[in-house]
Short mmCIF file of C-alpha atoms in Angstrom, two decimals:
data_model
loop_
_atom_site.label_atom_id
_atom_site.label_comp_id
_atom_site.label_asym_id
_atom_site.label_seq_id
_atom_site.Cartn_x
_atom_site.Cartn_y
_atom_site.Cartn_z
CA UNK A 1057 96.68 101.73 84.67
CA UNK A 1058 97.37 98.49 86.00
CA UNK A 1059 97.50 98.91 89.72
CA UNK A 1060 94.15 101.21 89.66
CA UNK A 1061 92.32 98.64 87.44
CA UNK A 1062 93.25 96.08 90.23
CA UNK A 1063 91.79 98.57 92.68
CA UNK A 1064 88.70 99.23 90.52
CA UNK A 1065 88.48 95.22 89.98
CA UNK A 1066 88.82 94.19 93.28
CA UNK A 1067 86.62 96.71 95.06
CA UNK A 1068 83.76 96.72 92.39
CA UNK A 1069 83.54 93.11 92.28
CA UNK A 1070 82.64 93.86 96.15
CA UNK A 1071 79.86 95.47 95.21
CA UNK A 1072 78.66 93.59 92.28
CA UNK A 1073 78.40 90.61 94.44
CA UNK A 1074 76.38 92.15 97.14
CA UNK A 1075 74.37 93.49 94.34
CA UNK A 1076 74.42 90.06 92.72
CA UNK A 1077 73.02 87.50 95.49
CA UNK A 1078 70.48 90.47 96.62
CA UNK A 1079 68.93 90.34 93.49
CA UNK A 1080 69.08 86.34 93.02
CA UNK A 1081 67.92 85.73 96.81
CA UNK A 1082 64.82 88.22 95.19
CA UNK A 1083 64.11 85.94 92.45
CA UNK A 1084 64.41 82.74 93.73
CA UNK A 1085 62.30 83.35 96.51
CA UNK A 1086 59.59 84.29 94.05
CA UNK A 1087 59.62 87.84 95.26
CA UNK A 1088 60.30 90.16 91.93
CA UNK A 1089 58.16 92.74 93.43
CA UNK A 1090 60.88 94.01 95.45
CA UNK A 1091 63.50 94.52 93.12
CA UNK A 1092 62.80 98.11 92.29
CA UNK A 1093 63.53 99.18 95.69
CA UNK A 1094 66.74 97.38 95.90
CA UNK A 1095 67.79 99.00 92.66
CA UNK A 1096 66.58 102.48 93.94
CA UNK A 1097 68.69 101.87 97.07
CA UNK A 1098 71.71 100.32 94.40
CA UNK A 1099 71.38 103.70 92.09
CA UNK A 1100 71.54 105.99 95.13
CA UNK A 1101 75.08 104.65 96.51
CA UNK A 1102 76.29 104.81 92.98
CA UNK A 1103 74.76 108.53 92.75
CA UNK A 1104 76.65 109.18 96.11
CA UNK A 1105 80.21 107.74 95.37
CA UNK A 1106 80.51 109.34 92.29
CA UNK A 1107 79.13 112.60 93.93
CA UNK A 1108 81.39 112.50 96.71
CA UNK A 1109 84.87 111.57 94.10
CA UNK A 1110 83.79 114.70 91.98
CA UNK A 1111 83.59 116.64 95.44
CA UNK A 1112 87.25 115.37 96.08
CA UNK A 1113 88.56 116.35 92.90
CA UNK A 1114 86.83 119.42 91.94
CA UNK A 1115 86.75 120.97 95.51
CA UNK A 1116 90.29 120.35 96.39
CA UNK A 1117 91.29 121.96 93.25
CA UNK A 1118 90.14 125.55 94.80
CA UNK A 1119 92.51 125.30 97.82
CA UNK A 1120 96.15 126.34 97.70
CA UNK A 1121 98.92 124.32 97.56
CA UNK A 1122 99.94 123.81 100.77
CA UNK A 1123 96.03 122.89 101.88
CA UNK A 1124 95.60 120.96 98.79
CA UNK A 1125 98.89 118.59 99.94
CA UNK A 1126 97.58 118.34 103.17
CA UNK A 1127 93.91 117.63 101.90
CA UNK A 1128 95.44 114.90 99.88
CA UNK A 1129 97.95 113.77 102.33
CA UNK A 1130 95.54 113.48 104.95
CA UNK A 1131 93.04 111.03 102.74
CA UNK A 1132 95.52 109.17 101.20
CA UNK A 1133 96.40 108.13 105.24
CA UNK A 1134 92.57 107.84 105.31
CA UNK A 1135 92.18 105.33 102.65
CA UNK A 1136 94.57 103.41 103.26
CA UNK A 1137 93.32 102.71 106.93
CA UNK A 1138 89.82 101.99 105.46
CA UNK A 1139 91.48 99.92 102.64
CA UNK A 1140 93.39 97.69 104.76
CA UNK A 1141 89.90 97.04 107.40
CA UNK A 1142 88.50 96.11 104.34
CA UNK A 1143 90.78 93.68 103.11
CA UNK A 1144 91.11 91.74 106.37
CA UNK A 1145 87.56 91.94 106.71
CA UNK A 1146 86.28 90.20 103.44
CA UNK A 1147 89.42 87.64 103.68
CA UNK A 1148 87.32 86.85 107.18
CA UNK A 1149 83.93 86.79 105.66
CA UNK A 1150 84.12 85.77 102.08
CA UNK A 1151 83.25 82.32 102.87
CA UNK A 1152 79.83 83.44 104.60
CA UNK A 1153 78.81 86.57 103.00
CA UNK A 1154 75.67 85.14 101.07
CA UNK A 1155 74.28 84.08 104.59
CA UNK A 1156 75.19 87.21 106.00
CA UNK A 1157 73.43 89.34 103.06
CA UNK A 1158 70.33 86.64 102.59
CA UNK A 1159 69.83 87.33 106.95
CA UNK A 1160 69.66 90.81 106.28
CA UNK A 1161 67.54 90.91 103.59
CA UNK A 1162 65.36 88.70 105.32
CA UNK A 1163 64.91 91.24 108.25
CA UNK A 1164 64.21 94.21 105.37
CA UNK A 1165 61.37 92.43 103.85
CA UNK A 1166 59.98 92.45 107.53
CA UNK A 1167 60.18 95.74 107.86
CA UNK A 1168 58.79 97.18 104.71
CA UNK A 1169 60.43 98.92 101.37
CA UNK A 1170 61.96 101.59 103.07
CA UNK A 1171 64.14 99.26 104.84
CA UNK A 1172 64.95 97.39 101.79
CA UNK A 1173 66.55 100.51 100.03
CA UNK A 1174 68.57 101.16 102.94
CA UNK A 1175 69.82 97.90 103.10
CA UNK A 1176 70.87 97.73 99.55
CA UNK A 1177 71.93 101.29 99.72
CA UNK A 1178 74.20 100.72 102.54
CA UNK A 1179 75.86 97.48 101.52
CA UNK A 1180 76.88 99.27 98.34
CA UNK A 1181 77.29 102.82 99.39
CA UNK A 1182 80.10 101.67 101.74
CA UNK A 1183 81.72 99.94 98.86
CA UNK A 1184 81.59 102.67 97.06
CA UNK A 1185 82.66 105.65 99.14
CA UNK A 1186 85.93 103.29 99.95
CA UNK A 1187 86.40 102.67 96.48
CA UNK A 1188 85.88 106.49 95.24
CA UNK A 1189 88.13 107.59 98.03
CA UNK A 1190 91.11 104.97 97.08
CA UNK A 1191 91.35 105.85 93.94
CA UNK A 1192 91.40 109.46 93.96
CA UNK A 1193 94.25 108.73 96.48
CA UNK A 1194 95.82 106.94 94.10
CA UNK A 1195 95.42 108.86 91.07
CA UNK A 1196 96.95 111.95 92.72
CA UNK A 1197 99.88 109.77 93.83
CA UNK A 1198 100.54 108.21 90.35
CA UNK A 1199 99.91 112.22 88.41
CA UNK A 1200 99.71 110.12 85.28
CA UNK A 1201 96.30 112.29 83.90
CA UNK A 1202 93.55 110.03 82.44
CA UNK A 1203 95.27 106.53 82.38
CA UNK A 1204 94.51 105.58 86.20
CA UNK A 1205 90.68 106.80 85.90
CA UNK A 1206 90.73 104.65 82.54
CA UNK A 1207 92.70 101.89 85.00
CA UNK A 1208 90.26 102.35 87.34
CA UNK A 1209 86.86 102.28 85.03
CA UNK A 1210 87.76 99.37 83.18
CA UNK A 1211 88.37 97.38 86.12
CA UNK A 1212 85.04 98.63 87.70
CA UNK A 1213 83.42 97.66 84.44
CA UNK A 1214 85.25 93.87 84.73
CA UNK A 1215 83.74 93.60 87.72
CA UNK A 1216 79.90 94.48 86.42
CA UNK A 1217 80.99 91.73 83.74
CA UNK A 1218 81.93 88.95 86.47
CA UNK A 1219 78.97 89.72 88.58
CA UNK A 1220 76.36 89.47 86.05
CA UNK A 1221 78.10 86.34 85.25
CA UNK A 1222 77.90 85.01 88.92
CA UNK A 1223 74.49 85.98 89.16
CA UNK A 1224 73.73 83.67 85.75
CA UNK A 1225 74.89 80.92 87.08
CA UNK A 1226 78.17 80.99 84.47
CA UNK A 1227 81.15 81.29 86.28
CA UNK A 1228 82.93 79.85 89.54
CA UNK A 1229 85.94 80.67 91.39
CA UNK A 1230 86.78 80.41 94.90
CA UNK A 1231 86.24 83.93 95.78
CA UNK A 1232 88.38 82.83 99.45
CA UNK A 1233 91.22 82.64 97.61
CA UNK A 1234 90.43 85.29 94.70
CA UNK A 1235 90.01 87.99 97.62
CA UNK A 1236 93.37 86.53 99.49
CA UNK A 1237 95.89 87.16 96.46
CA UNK A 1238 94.46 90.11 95.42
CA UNK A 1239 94.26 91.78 98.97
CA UNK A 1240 97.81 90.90 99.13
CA UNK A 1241 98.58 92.79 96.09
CA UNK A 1242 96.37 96.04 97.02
CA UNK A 1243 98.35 95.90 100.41
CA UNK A 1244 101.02 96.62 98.26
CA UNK A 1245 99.46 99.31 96.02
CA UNK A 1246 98.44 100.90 99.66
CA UNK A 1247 101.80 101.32 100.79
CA UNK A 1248 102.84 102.77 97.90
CA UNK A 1249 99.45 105.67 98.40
CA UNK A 1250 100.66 105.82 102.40
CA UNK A 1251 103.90 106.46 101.57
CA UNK A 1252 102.85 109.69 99.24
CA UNK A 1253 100.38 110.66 101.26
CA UNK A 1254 103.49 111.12 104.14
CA UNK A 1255 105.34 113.15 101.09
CA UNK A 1256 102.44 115.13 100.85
CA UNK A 1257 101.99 116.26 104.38
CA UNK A 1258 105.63 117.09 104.33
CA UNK A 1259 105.23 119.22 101.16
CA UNK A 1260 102.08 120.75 103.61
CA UNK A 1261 104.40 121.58 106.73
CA UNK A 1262 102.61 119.09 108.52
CA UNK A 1263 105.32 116.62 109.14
CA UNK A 1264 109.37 117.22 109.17
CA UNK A 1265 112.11 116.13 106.94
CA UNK A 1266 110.83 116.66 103.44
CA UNK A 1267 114.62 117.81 102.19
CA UNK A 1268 116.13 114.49 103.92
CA UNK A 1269 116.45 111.76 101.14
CA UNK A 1270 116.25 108.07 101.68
CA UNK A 1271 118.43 108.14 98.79
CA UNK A 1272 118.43 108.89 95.20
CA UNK A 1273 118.70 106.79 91.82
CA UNK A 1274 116.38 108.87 89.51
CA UNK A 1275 119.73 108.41 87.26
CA UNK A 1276 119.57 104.77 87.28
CA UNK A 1277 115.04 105.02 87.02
CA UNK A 1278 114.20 108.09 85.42
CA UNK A 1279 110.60 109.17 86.85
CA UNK A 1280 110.08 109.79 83.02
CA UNK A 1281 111.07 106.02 81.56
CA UNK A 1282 108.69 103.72 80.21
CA UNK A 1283 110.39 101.16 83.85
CA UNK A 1284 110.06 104.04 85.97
CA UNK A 1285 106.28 105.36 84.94
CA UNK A 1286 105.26 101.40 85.25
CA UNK A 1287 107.04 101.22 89.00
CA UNK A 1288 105.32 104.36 90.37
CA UNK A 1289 101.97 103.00 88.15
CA UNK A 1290 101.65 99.85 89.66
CA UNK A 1291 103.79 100.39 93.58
CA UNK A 1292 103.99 104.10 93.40
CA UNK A 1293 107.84 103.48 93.38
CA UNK A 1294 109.78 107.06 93.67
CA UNK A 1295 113.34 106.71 93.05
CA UNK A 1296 113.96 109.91 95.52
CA UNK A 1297 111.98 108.90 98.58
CA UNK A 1298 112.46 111.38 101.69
CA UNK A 1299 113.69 108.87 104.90
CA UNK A 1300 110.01 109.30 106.34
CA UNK A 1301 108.41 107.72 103.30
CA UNK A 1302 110.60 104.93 103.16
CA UNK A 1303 110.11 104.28 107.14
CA UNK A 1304 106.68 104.64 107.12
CA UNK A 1305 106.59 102.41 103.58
CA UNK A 1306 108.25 99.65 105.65
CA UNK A 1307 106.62 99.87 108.61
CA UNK A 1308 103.25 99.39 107.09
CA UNK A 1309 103.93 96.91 104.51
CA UNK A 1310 106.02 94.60 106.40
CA UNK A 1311 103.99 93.54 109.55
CA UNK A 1312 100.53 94.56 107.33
CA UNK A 1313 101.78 91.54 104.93
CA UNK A 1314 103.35 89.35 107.88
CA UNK A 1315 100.22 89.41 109.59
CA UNK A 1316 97.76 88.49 106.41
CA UNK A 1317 99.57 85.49 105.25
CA UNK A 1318 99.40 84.09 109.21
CA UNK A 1319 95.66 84.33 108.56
CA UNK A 1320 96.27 82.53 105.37
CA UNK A 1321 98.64 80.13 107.03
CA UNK A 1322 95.53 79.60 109.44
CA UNK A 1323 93.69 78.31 106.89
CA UNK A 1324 95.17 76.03 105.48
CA UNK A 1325 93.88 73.24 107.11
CA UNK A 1326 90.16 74.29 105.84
CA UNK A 1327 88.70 73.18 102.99
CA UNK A 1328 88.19 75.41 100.45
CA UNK A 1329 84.78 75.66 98.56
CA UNK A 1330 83.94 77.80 95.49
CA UNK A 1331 81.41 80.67 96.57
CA UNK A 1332 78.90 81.54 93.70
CA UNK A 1333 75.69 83.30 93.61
CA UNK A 1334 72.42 81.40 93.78
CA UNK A 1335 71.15 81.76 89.58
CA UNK A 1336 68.38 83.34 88.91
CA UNK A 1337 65.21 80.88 88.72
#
């Protein structure tokens, strides 16, 4: 549960903050009358994600095995691509989102309603197409039934929490440095989801080598312990990795991770101010 609640946390709060300073921007400006087309754009992308994770589950349950594992494998590779973009890009742009959402808002009012619903549509449909696509890549890869979905929802619903509390003016954190730690820990999580997305292409025929073990120690962590359900839970750790896995596991993580924290290290020198939404008037 814990690694998809981090994933539900992390990528909701995304969207609950876009949600959040579109709204206050609204209502400090003195211009309520547009909120119900920025909700109507809001509803649709939550309409859509969820649409579009039921597609993924429901439809790929029809296929057969071997096109289901390379449905799945395929994704997983997917979302983890569009995972790690989006992690580098909001450690870039934390710091100046509000400008970048209040200038784009600003150019929607020009242009009428219909603009505004697209604009809030898109800035949370794309939130939440990544999100719905992570973690049904992740919940196939941890095969735990409802606990990752339950994982996932409370952390979505966390992040509702938080941004309602941003947007009353109630709560401040340096969302720079909230967005660095935990990208570094879903870069993590992502490995583990690349790494069984590989397994799954080779259980698909799609890549070689799926009888050619890294190594074994499922008799040191059994995959049914309480240690070795909480590994593949939080890193989906398998104690029998194929040699592909574990190369592609390490050839991701390691220069993925080198590479963020020289961004970090770049920063250092910056100073570091807490972002929070403008309160409502």
């Amino acid at each position: 549960m814990f690694g998809n609640y981090l994933i539900g946390l992390r990528e909701g709060l995304e969207a609950s903050l876009v949600v959040c300073i579109l709204i206050a921007y609204l209502v400090k400006t003195e211009r309520k009358d547009k909120l119900p087309p920025v909700w109507l754009g809001v509803g649709a992308a939550v309409v859509l994600s969820m649409a579009f994770g039921a597609v993924l589950q429901f439809g790929s349950s029809q296929l057969t095995f071997e096109a289901q594992e390379a449905l799945g494998g395929s994704l997983s590779v997917i979302s983890v691509g569009l995972v790690t973009w989006m992690v580098f890009w909001m450690r870039r742009t934390a710091r100046h989102l509000k400008a970048e959402l209040h200038g784009k808002l600003d150019a929607a009012l020009a242009m009428g309603t219909t603009a505004l619903v697209v604009t809030s549509f898109l800035a949370v449909g794309r939130e939440g197409l990544e999100t719905a696509l992570f973690i049904w890549s992740a919940v196939q890869a941890t095969g735990d039934g409802w606990n990752p979905l339950i994982g996932a929802a409370l952390g979505l619903l966390t992040s509702v929490v938080l941004g309602w509390l941003f947007y009353r003016g109630a709560l401040k954190i340096n969302l720079a440095k909230f967005f660095t730690w935990t990208g570094a820990m879903l870069v993590v999580v992502a490995a583990g989801v690349l790494a069984y997305g590989v397994h799954d292409l080779q259980e698909a025929g799609w890549l070689p080598g799926l009888h050619s073990l890294a190594f074994d120690i499922s008799s040191t962590i059994p995959k049914d312990s309480w240690y070795g359900t909480l590994l593949k839970g939080v890193f989906n750790f398998q104690p029998d990795p194929t040699v592909l896995q574990l190369v592609v596991w390490v050839l991701y993580l390691t220069p993925t991770l080198a590479v963020f924290f020289n961004l970090l290290g770049g920063d250092k020198g910056k100073p570091a101010r807490p972002v929070t939404a403008t309160p409502a008037a």
